PDB file of C-alpha atoms in Angstrom:
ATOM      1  CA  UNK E  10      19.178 -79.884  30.457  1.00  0.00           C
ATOM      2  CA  UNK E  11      17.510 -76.566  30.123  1.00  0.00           C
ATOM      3  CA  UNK E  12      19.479 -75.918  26.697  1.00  0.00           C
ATOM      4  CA  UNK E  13      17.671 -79.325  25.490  1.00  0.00           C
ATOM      5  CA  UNK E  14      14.428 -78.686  26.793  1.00  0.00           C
ATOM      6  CA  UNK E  15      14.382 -75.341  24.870  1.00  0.00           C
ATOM      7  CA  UNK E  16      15.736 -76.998  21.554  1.00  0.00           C
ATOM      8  CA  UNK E  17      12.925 -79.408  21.630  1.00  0.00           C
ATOM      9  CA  UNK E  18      10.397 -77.059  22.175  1.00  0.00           C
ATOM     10  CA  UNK E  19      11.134 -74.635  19.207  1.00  0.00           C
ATOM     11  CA  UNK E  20      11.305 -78.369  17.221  1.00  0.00           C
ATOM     12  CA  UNK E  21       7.876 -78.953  17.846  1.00  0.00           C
ATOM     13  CA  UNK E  22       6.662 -75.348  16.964  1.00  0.00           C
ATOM     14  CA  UNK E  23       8.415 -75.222  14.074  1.00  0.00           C
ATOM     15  CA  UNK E  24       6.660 -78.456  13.005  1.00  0.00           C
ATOM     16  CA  UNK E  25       3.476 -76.770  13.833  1.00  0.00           C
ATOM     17  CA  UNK E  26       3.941 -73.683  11.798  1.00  0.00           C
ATOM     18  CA  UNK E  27       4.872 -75.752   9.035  1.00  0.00           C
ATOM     19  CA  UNK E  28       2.005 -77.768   9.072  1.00  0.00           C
ATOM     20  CA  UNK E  29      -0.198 -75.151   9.620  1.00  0.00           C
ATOM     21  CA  UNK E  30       1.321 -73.047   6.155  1.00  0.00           C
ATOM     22  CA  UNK E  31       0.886 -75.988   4.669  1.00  0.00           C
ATOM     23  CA  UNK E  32      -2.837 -76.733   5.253  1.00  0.00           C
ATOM     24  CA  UNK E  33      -3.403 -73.260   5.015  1.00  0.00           C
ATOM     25  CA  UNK E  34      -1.622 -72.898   1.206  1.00  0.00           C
ATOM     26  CA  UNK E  35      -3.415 -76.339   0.284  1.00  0.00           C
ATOM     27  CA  UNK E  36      -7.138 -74.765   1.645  1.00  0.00           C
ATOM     28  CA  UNK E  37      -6.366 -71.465  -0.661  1.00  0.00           C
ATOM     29  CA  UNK E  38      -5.202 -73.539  -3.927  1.00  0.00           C
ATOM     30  CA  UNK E  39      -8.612 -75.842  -3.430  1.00  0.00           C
ATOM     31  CA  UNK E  40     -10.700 -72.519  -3.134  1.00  0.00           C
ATOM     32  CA  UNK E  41      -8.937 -70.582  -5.426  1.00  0.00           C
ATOM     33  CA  UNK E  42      -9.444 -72.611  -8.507  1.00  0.00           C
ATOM     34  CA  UNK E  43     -13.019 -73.373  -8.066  1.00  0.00           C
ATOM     35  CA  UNK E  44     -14.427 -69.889  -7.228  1.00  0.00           C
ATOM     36  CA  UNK E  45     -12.067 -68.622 -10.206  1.00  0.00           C
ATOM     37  CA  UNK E  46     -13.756 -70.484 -13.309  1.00  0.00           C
ATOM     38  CA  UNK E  47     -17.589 -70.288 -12.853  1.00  0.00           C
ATOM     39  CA  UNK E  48     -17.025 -66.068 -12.543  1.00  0.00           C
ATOM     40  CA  UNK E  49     -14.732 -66.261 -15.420  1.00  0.00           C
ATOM     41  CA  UNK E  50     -17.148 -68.650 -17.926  1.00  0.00           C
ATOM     42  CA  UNK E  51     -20.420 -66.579 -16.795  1.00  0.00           C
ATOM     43  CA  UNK E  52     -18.856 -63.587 -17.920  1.00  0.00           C
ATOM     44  CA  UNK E  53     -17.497 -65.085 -20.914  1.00  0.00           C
ATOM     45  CA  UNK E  54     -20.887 -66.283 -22.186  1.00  0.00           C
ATOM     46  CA  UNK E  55     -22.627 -62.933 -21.604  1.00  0.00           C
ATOM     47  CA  UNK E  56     -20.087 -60.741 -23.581  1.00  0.00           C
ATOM     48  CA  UNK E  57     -20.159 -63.290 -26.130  1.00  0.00           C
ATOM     49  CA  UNK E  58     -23.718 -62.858 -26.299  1.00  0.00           C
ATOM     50  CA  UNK E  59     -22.991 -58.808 -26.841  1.00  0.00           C
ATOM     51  CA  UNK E  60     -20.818 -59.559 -29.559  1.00  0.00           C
ATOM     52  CA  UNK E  61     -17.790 -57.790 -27.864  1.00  0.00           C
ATOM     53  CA  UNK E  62     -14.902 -60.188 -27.804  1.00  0.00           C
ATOM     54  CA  UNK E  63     -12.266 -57.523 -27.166  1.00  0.00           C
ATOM     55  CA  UNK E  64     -14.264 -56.557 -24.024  1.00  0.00           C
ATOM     56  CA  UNK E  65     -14.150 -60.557 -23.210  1.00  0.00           C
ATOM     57  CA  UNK E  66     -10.795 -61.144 -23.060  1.00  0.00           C
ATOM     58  CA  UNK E  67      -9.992 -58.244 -21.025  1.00  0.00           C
ATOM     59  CA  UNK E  68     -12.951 -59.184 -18.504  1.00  0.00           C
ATOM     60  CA  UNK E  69     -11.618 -62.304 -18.255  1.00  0.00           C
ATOM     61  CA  UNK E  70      -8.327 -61.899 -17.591  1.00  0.00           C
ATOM     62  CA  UNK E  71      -9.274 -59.165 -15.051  1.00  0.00           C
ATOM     63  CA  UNK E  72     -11.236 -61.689 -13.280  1.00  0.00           C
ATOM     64  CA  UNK E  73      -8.363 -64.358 -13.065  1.00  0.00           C
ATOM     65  CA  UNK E  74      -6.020 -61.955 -11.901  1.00  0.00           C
ATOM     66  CA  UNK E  75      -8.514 -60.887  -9.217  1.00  0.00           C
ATOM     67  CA  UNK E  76      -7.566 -64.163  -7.144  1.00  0.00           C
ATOM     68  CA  UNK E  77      -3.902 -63.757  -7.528  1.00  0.00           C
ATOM     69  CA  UNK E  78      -3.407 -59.795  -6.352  1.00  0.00           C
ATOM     70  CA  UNK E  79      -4.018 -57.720  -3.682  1.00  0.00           C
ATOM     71  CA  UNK E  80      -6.165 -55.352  -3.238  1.00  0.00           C
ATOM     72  CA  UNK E  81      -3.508 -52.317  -3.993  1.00  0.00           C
ATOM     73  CA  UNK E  82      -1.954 -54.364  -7.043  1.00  0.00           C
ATOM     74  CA  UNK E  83      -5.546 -54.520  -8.761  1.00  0.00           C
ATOM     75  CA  UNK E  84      -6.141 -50.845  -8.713  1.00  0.00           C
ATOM     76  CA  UNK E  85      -2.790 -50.108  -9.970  1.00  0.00           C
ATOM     77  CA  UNK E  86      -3.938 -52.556 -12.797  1.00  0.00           C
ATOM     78  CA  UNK E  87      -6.974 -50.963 -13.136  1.00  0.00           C
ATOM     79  CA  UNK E  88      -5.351 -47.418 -13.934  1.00  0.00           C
ATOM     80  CA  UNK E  89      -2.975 -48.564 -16.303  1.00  0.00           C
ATOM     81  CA  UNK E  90      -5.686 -50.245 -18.493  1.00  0.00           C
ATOM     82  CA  UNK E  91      -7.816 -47.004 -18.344  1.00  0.00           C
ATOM     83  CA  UNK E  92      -4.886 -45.396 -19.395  1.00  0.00           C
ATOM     84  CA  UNK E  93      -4.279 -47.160 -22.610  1.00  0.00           C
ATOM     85  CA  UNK E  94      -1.170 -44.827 -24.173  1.00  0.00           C
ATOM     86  CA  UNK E  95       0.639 -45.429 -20.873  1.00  0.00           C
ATOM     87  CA  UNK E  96       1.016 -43.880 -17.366  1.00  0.00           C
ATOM     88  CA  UNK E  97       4.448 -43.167 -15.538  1.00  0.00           C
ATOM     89  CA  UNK E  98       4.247 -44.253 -11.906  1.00  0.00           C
ATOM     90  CA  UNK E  99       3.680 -40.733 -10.155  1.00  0.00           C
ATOM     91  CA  UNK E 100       0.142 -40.621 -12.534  1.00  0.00           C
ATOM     92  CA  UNK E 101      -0.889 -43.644 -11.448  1.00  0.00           C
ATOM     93  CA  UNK E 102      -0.573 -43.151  -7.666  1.00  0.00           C
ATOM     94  CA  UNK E 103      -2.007 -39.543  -7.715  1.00  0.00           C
ATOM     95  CA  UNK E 104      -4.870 -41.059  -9.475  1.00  0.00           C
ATOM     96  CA  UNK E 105      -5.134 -43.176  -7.073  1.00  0.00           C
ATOM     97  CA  UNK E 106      -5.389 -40.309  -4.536  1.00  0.00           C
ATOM     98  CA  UNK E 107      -1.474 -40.262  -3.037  1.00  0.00           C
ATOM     99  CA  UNK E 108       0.165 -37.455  -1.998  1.00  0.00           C
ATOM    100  CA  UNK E 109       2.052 -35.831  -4.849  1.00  0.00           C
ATOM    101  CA  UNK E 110       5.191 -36.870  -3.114  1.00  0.00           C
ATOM    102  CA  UNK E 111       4.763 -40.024  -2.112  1.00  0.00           C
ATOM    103  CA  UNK E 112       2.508 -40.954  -5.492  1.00  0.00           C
ATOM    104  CA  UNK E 113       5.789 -42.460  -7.187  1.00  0.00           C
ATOM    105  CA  UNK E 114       6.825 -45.169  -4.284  1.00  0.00           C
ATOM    106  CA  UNK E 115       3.337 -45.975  -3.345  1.00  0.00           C
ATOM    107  CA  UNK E 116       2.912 -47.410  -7.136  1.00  0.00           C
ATOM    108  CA  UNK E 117       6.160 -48.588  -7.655  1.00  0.00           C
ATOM    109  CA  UNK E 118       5.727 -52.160  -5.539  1.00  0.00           C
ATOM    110  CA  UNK E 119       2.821 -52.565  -7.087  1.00  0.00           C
ATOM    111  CA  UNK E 120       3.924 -52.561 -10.577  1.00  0.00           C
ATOM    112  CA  UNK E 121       6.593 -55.052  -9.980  1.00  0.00           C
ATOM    113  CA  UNK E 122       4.272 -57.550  -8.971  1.00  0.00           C
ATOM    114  CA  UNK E 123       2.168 -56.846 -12.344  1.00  0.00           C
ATOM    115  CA  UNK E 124       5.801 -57.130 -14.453  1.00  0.00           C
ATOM    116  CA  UNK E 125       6.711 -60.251 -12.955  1.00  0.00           C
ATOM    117  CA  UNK E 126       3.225 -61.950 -13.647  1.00  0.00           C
ATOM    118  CA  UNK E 127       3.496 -59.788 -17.358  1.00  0.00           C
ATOM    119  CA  UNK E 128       0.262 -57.903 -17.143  1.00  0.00           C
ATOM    120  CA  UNK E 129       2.086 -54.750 -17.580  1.00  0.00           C
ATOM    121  CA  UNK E 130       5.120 -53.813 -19.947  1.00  0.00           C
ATOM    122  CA  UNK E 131       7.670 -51.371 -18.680  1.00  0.00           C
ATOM    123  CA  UNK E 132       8.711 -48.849 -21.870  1.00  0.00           C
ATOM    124  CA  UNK E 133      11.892 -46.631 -20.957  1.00  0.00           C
ATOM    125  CA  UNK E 134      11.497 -43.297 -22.603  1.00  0.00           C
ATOM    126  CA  UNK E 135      14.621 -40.645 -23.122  1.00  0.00           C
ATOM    127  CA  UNK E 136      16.415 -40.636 -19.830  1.00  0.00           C
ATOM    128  CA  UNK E 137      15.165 -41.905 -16.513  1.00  0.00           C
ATOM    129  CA  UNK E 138      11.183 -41.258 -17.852  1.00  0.00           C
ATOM    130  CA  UNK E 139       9.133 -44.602 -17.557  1.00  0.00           C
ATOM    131  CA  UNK E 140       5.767 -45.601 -18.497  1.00  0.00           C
ATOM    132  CA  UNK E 141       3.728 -48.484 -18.120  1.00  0.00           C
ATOM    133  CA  UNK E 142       1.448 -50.040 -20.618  1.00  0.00           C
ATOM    134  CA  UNK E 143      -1.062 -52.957 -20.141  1.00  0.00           C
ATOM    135  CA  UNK E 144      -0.691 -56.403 -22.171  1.00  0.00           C
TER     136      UNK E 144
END
């Protein structure tokens, strides 16, 4: 009887966490989307005002991706567009004020995240040497 007891009670939570993801991930996709296109159409009509269209497409797409990465993934973003030839990941995380030994892994989650969603390209050089370039 216990044993059954417990079993139903983990049920019921488990419903409850699910519902609650749920509600939660259906709140962030109504918010996302809506916040997202007034930046990125405001910005779009004052660079095209400027004349600058390279500037607009970059601005643009930084402000999409703003909704879809964290905090950490952004800045790594940030310091591989500044860095237009390319950056290996040890530049990017003592620019981003790491320890020099530690610079390497701290960037390195990061810039998977940016390679799955293709906002970075990965180039190998000779050997093990890798930079990172920005679409």
């Amino acid at each position: 009887m216990r044993l059954a007891h417990k079993r139903k009670v983990q049920a019921k939570l488990q419903k409850r966490i699910k519902a609650a993801v749920a509600n939660v991930e259906v709140a962030k996709a109504a918010v996302a989307p809506k916040s997202a296109k007034p930046v990125a159409e405001k910005v779009v009509a004052e660079k095209t005002v400027a004349a600058k269209p390279a500037v607009t497409k970059a601005v643009a797409a930084a402000k999409k991706v703003d909704v879809a990465l964290t905090p950490k993934q952004q800045q790594v973003l940030d310091i591989v567009v500044k860095n237009a030839e390319g950056i290996n990941p040890k530049g990017i995380g003592l620019e981003a004020g790491q320890e020099d030994a530690k610079a390497a892994s701290w960037a390195t989650g990061a810039l998977k995240k940016l390679l799955e969603e293709n906002l970075v390209a990965k180039e190998q050089l000779a050997g093990n040497k890798v930079i990172y370039k920005a679409i």
